[in-house]
Coordinates of C-alpha atoms in Angstrom, one line a residue:
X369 CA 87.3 12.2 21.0
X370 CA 86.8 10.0 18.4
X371 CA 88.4 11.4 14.7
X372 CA 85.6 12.3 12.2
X373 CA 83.4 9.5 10.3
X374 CA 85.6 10.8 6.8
X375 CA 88.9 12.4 7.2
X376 CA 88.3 16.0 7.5
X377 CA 90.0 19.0 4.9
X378 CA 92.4 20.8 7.2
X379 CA 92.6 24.7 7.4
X380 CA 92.7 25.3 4.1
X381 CA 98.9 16.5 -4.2
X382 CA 112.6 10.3 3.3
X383 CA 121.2 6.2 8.8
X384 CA 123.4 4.5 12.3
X385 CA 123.4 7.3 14.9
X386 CA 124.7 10.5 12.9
X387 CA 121.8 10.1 10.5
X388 CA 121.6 13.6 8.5
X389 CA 118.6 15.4 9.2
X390 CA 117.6 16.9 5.8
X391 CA 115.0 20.0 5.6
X392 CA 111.6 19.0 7.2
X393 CA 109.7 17.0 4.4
X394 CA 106.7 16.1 7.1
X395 CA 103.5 17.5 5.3
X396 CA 102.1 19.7 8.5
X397 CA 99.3 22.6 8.4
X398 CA 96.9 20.0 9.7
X399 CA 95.3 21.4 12.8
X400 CA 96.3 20.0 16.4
X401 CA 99.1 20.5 18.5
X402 CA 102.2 19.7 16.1
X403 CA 100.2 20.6 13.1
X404 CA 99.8 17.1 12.0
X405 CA 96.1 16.8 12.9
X406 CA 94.4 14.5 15.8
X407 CA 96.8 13.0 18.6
X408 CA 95.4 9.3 18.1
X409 CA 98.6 7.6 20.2
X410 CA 97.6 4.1 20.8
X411 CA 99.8 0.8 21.1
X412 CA 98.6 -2.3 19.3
X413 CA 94.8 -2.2 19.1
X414 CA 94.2 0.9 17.3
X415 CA 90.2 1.1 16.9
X416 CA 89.3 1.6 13.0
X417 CA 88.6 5.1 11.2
X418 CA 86.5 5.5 8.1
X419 CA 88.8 6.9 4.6
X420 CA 87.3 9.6 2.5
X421 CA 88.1 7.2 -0.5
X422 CA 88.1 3.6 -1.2
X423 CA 91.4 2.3 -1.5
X424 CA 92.0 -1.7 -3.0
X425 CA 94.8 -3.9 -1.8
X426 CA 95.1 -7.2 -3.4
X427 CA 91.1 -8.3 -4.4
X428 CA 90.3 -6.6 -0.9
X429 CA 88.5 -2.9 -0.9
X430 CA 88.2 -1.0 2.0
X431 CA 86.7 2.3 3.5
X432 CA 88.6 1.6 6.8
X433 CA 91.9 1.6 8.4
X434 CA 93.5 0.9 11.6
X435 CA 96.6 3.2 12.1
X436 CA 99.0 1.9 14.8
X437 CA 101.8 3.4 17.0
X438 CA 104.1 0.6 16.4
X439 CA 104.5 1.9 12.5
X440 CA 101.9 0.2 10.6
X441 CA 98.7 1.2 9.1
X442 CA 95.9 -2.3 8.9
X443 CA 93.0 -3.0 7.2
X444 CA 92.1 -6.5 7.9
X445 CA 91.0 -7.1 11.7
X446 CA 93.5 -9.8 11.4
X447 CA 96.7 -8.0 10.2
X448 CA 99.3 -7.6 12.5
X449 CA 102.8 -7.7 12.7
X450 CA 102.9 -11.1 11.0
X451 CA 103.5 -9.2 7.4
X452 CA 100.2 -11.0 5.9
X453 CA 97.4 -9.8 4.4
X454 CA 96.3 -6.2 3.4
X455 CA 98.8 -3.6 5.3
X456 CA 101.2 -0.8 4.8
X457 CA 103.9 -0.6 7.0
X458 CA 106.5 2.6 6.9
X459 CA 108.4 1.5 9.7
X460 CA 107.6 -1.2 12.1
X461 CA 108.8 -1.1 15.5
X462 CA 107.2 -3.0 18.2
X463 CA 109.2 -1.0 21.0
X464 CA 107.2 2.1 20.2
X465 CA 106.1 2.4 23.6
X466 CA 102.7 4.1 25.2
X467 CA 104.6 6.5 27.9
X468 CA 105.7 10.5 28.2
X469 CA 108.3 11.2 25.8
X470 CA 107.8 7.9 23.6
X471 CA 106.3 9.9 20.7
X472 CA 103.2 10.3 19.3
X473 CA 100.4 9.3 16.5
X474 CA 98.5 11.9 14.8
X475 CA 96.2 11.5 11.9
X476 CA 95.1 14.1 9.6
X477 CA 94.5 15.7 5.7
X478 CA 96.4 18.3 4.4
X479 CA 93.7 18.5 1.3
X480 CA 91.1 16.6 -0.1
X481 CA 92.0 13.3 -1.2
X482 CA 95.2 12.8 0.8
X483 CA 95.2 11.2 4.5
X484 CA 98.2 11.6 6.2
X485 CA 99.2 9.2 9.6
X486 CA 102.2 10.6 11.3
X487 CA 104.7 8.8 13.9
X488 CA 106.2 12.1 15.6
X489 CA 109.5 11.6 18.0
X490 CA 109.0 7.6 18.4
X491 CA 111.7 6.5 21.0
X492 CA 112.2 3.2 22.8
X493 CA 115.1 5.3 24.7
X494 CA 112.6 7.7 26.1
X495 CA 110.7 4.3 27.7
X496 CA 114.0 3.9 29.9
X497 CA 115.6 7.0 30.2
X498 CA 115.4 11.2 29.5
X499 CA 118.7 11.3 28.2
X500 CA 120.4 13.7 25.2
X501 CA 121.4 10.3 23.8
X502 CA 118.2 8.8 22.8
X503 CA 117.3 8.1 19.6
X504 CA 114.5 9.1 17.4
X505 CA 112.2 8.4 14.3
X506 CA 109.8 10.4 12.6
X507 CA 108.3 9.5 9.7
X508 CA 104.7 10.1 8.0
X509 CA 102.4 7.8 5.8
X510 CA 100.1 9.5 3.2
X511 CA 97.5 8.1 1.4
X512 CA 96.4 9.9 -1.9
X513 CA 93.1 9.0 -4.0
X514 CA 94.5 8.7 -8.0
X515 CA 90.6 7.3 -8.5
X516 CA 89.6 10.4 -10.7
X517 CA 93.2 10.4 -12.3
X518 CA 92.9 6.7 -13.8
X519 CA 88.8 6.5 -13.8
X520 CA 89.6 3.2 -11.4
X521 CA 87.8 2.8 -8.1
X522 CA 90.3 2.2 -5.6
X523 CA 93.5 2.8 -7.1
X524 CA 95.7 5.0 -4.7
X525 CA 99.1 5.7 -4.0
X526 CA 101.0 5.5 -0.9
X527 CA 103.9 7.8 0.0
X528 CA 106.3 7.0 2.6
X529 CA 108.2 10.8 4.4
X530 CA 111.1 9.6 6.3
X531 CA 112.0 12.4 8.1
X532 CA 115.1 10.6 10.4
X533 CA 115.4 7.5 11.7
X534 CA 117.4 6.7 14.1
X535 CA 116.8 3.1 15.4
X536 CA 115.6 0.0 14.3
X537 CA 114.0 -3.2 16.2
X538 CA 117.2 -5.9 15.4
X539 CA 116.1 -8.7 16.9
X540 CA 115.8 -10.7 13.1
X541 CA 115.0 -14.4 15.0
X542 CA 112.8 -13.1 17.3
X543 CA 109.2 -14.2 16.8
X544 CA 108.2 -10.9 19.2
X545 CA 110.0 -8.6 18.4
X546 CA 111.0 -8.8 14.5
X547 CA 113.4 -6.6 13.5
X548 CA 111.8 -3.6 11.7
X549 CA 110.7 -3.7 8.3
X550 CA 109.2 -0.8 5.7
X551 CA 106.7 -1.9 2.8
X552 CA 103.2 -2.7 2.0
X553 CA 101.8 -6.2 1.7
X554 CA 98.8 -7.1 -0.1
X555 CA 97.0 -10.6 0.7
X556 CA 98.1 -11.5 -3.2
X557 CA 101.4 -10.3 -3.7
X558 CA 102.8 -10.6 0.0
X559 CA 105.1 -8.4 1.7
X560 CA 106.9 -5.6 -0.8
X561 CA 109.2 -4.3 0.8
X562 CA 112.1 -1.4 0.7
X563 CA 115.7 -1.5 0.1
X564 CA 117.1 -2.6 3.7
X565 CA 113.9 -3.6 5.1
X566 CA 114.9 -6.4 8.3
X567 CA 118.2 -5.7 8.6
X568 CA 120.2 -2.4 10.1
X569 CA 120.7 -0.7 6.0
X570 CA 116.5 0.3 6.5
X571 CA 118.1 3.4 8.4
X572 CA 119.0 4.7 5.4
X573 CA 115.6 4.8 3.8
X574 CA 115.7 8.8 5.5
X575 CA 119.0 9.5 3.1
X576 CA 117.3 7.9 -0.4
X577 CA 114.9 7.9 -2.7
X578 CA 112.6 5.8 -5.6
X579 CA 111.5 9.3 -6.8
X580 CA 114.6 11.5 -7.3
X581 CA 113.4 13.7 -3.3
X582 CA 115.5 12.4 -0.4
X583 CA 113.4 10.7 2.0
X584 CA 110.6 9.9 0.1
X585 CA 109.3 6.6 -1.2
X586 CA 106.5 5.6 -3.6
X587 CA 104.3 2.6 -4.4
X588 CA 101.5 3.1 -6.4
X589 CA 98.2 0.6 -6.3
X590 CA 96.4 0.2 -9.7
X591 CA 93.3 -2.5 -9.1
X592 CA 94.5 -3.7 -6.4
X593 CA 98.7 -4.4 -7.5
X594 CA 101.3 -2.6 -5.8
X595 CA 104.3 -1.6 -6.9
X596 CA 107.1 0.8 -6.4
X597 CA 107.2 4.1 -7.8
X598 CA 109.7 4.8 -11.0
X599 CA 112.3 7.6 -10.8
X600 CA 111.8 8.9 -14.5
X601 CA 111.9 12.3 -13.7
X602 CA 115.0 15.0 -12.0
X603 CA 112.7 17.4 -11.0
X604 CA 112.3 17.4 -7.0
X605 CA 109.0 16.8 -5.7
X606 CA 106.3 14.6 -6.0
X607 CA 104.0 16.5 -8.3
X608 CA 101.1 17.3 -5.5
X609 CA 100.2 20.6 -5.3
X610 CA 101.8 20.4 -1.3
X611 CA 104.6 19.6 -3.0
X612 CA 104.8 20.6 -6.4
X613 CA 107.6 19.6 -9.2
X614 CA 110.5 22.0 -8.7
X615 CA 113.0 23.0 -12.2
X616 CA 116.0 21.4 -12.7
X617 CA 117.5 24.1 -14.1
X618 CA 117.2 27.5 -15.7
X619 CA 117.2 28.1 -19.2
X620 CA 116.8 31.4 -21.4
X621 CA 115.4 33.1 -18.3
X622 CA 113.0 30.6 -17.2
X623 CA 112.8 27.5 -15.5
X624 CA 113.0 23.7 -17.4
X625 CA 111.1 20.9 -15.7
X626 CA 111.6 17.1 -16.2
X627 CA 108.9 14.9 -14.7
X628 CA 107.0 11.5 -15.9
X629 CA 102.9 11.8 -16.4
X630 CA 100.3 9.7 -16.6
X631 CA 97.5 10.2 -19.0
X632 CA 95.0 13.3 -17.8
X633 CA 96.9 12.7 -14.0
X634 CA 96.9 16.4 -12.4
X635 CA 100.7 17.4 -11.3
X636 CA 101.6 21.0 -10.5
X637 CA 104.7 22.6 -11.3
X638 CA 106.5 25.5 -8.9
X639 CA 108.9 28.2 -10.2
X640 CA 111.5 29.6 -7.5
X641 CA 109.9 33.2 -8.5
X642 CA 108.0 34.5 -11.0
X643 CA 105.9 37.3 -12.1
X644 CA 104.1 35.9 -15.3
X645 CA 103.9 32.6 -17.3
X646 CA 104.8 31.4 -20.6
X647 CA 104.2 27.6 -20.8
X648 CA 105.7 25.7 -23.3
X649 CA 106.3 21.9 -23.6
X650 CA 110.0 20.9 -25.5
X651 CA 109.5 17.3 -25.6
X652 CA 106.7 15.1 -24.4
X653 CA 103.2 14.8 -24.1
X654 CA 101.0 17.6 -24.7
X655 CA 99.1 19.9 -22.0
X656 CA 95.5 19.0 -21.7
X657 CA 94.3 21.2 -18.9
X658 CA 95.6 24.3 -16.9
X659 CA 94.2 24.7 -13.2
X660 CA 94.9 28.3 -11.4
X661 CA 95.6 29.2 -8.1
X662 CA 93.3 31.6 -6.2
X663 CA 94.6 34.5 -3.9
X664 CA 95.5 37.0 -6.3
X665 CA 92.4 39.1 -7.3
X666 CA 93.0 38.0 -10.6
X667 CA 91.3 38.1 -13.7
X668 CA 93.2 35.8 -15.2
X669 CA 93.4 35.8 -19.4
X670 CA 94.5 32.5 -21.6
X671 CA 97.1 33.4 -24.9
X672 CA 97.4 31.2 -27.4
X673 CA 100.0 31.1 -30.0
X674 CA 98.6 32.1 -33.1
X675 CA 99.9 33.1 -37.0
X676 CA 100.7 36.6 -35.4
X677 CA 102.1 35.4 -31.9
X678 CA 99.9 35.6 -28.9
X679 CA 96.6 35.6 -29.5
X680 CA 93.8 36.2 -26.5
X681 CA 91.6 33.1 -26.3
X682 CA 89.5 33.0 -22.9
X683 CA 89.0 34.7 -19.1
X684 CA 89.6 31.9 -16.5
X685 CA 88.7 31.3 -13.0
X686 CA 90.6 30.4 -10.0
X687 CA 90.3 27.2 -8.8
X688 CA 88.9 25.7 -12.1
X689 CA 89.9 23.4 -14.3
X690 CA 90.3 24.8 -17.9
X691 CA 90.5 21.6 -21.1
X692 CA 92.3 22.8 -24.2
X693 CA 90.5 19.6 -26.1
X694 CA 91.6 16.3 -26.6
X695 CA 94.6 17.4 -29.0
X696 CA 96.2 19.5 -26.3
X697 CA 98.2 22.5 -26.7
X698 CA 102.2 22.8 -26.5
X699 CA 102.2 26.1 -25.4
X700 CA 100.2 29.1 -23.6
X701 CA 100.5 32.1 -21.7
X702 CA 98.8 33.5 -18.7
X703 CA 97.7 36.9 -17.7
X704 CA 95.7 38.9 -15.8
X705 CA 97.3 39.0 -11.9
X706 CA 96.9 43.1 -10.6
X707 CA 100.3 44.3 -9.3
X708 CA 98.7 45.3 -5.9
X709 CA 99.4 41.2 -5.4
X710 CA 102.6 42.1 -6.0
X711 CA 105.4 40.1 -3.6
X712 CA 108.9 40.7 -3.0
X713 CA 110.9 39.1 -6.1
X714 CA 113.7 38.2 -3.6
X715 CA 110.6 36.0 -1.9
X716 CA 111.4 32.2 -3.0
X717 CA 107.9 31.7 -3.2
X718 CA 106.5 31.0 -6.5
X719 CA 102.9 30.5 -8.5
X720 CA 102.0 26.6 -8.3
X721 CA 100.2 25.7 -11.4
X722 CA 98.1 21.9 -11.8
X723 CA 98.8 20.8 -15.6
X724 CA 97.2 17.6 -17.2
X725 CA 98.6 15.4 -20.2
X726 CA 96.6 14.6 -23.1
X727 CA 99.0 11.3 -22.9
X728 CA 101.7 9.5 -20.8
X729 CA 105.1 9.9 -20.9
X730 CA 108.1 11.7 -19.5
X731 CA 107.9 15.7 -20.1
X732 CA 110.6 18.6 -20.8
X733 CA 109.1 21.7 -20.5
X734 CA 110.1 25.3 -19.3
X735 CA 107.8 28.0 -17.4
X736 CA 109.3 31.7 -18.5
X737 CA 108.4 34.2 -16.2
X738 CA 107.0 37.4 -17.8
X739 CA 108.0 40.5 -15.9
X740 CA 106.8 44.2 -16.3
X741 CA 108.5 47.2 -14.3
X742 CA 106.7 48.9 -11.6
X743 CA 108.0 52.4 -10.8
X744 CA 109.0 53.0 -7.0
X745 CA 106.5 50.5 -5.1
X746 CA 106.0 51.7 -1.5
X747 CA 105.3 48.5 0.0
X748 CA 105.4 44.7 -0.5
X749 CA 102.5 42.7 0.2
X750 CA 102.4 39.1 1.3
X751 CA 99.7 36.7 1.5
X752 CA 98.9 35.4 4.5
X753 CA 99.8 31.9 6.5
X754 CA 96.4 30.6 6.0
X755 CA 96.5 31.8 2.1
X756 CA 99.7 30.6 1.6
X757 CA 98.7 27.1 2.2
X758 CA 95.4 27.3 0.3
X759 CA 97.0 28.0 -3.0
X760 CA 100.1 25.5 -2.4
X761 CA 102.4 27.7 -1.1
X762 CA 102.8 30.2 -4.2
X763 CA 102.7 33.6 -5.0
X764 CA 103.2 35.8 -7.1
X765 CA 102.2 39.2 -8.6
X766 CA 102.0 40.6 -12.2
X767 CA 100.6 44.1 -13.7
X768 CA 97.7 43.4 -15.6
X769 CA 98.8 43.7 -19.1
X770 CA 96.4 45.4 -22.3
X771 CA 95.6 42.3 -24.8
X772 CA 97.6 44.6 -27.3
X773 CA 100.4 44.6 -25.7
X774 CA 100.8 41.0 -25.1
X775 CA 100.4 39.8 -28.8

């Protein structure tokens, strides 16, 4: 069956032959049999599939794409394995074979915005043989719309998840078989490619990083131009909320984040636990918007710091985006979660938070939990599966606090 006419929302923002295999940084939850969405295994022809977004490469725009099993994503009927015109290539390898136990293609959307291709257990071993000895790659492709964040048409980014790899196609001099290469190319700029790309050091694209996560590799496309990602932050994560910033470290009993922003882009931030929120930014652009999770009951209440400390300023809604005005704020508190949301605190689940900058730059700032005791609780609630991955994978629970109290 065909994939739908716009990528659909599913259920609900990377190494020779002792490669490490690091925890599984695959984005999954995506309906379908492995969880990555639609099985869509073809070899070289791949028919074309509409994107939910426009993305530009080069002076090219497109609403389509072509993804292939031999690692490549196309635009242009013409693109192929020839590294010319509009394309984005993970990991090539023309020995990705059509047969039982050669791996599979799957195609899906973890949430709006993002479409995600995914090569699962691609083996050229598996073609010849069933042996403990083969070798395998998995790797995943996402495409995510930064349209609204820049007010450009087009403009995406593309994230390469190298999960391990490996093998590699070596045959450099062959005009059929070229060894196997990892970049985009753009019909202006040519063939960008990554650290090792063409020779037997792309392997190690699973053990690195341009971002500061192992594994994962950024380029971002801004009318049209490519380029690679900047590593100005040490917080892990990439900022989505799938896979939020994570603190560097812990500081006076909260957590310190250190990420890069661009102007008004949405990131969201993820405490290992918490059970309340004071934000406050130490150096950096200031905050410009606040949006909440849902999943809590909550009523949630905005504090701002006042002559007198914390002073109540507004009710907000789940799921909403809340400005604080073109000046920003460097500071705020949040209330208003009932305790009967309350999670285990030795749960290292946490409360994922999407903050905008009133400007660009690179950010310092610490989340400090607020906690309140709760006498002898009988049981501890947890959200459920489908839940979880609504909100981003983060909970928490807090005892609705008296205004009074808080200030």
């Amino acid at each position: 069956m065909k994939w739908l006419s716009t990528v659909a929302v599913a259920s609900l923002t990377l190494a020779s032959f002792s490669f490490n295999t690091q925890a599984n940084i695959i984005i999954g939850g995506m309906g379908g049999l492995e969880g990555y969405g639609t099985d869509e295994t073809y070899t070289e022809w791949a028919p074309e599939f509409n994107l939910p977004f426009e993305v530009k490469l080069g002076d090219n725009s497109y609403e389509i794409f072509r993804p292939r099993q031999y690692g490549t994503i196309a635009f242009l009927e013409s693109a192929s394995l020839a590294y010319n015109g509009d394309f984005i290539a993970p990991f090539t390898a023309t020995g990705n074979y059509d047969c039982f136990g050669c791996g599979q293609t799957y195609i899906g959307s973890p949430q709006e915005g993002v479409v995600a291709v995914t090569w699962s257990e691609m083996s050229t071993d598996a073609f010849h043989q069933e042996s403990e000895d083969n070798r395998y790659n998995t790797f995943q492709a996402l495409l995510i719309d930064r349209s609204e964040d820049t007010g450009q048409e087009g403009d995406f980014d593309v994230e390469f998840r190298y999960q391990k790899l490996e093998y590699r196609e070596a045959e450099e001099d062959s005009e059929y078989t070229p060894a196997s290469q990892a970049g985009v190319s753009t019909s202006t700029q040519g063939f960008i490619s990554l650290p090792g790309s063409g020779v037997e050091e792309i392997l190690e694209l699973a053990e690195s990083s341009n971002v500061g996560e192992t594994g994962i590799w950024v380029y971002n496309f801004r009318d049209g131009v490519a380029s690679l990602a900047s590593n100005d932050t040490t917080s892990e994560g990439s900022g989505t909320s799938v896979d939020p910033f994570m603190p560097t470290e812990v500081v006076d009993g909260g957590w310190e984040f250190d990420f890069s922003v661009e102007q008004e882009e949405q990131v969201f931030i993820d405490p290992d636990v918490a059970i309340g929120y004071d934000y406050v930014v130490e150096s950096g652009p200031k905050i410009g918007s606040v949006y909440l999770p849902s999943g809590f009951d909550a009523d949630y209440e905005l504090w701002l710091m006042g002559n007198n400390g914390w002073e109540f300023e507004s009710n907000l809604l789940a799921e909403e985006e809340f400005l604080f005005g073109s000046d920003g704020v460097s500071e705020f508190r949040i209330l208003g979660i009932d305790t009967s949301n309350m999670i285990n605190p030795e749960d290292d689940m946490a409360f994922v938070t999407g903050l905008t900058f009133v400007d660009s730059g690179n950010v310092v700032m610490t989340q400090t939990p607020i906690t309140e005791f709760v006498a002898a609780p009988t049981a501890v609630s947890e959200p459920s599966h489908i839940l979880l991955f609504l909100t981003g994978v983060g909970f928490i629970s807090l005892r609705k606090l008296r205004k009074q109290s808080a200030a």
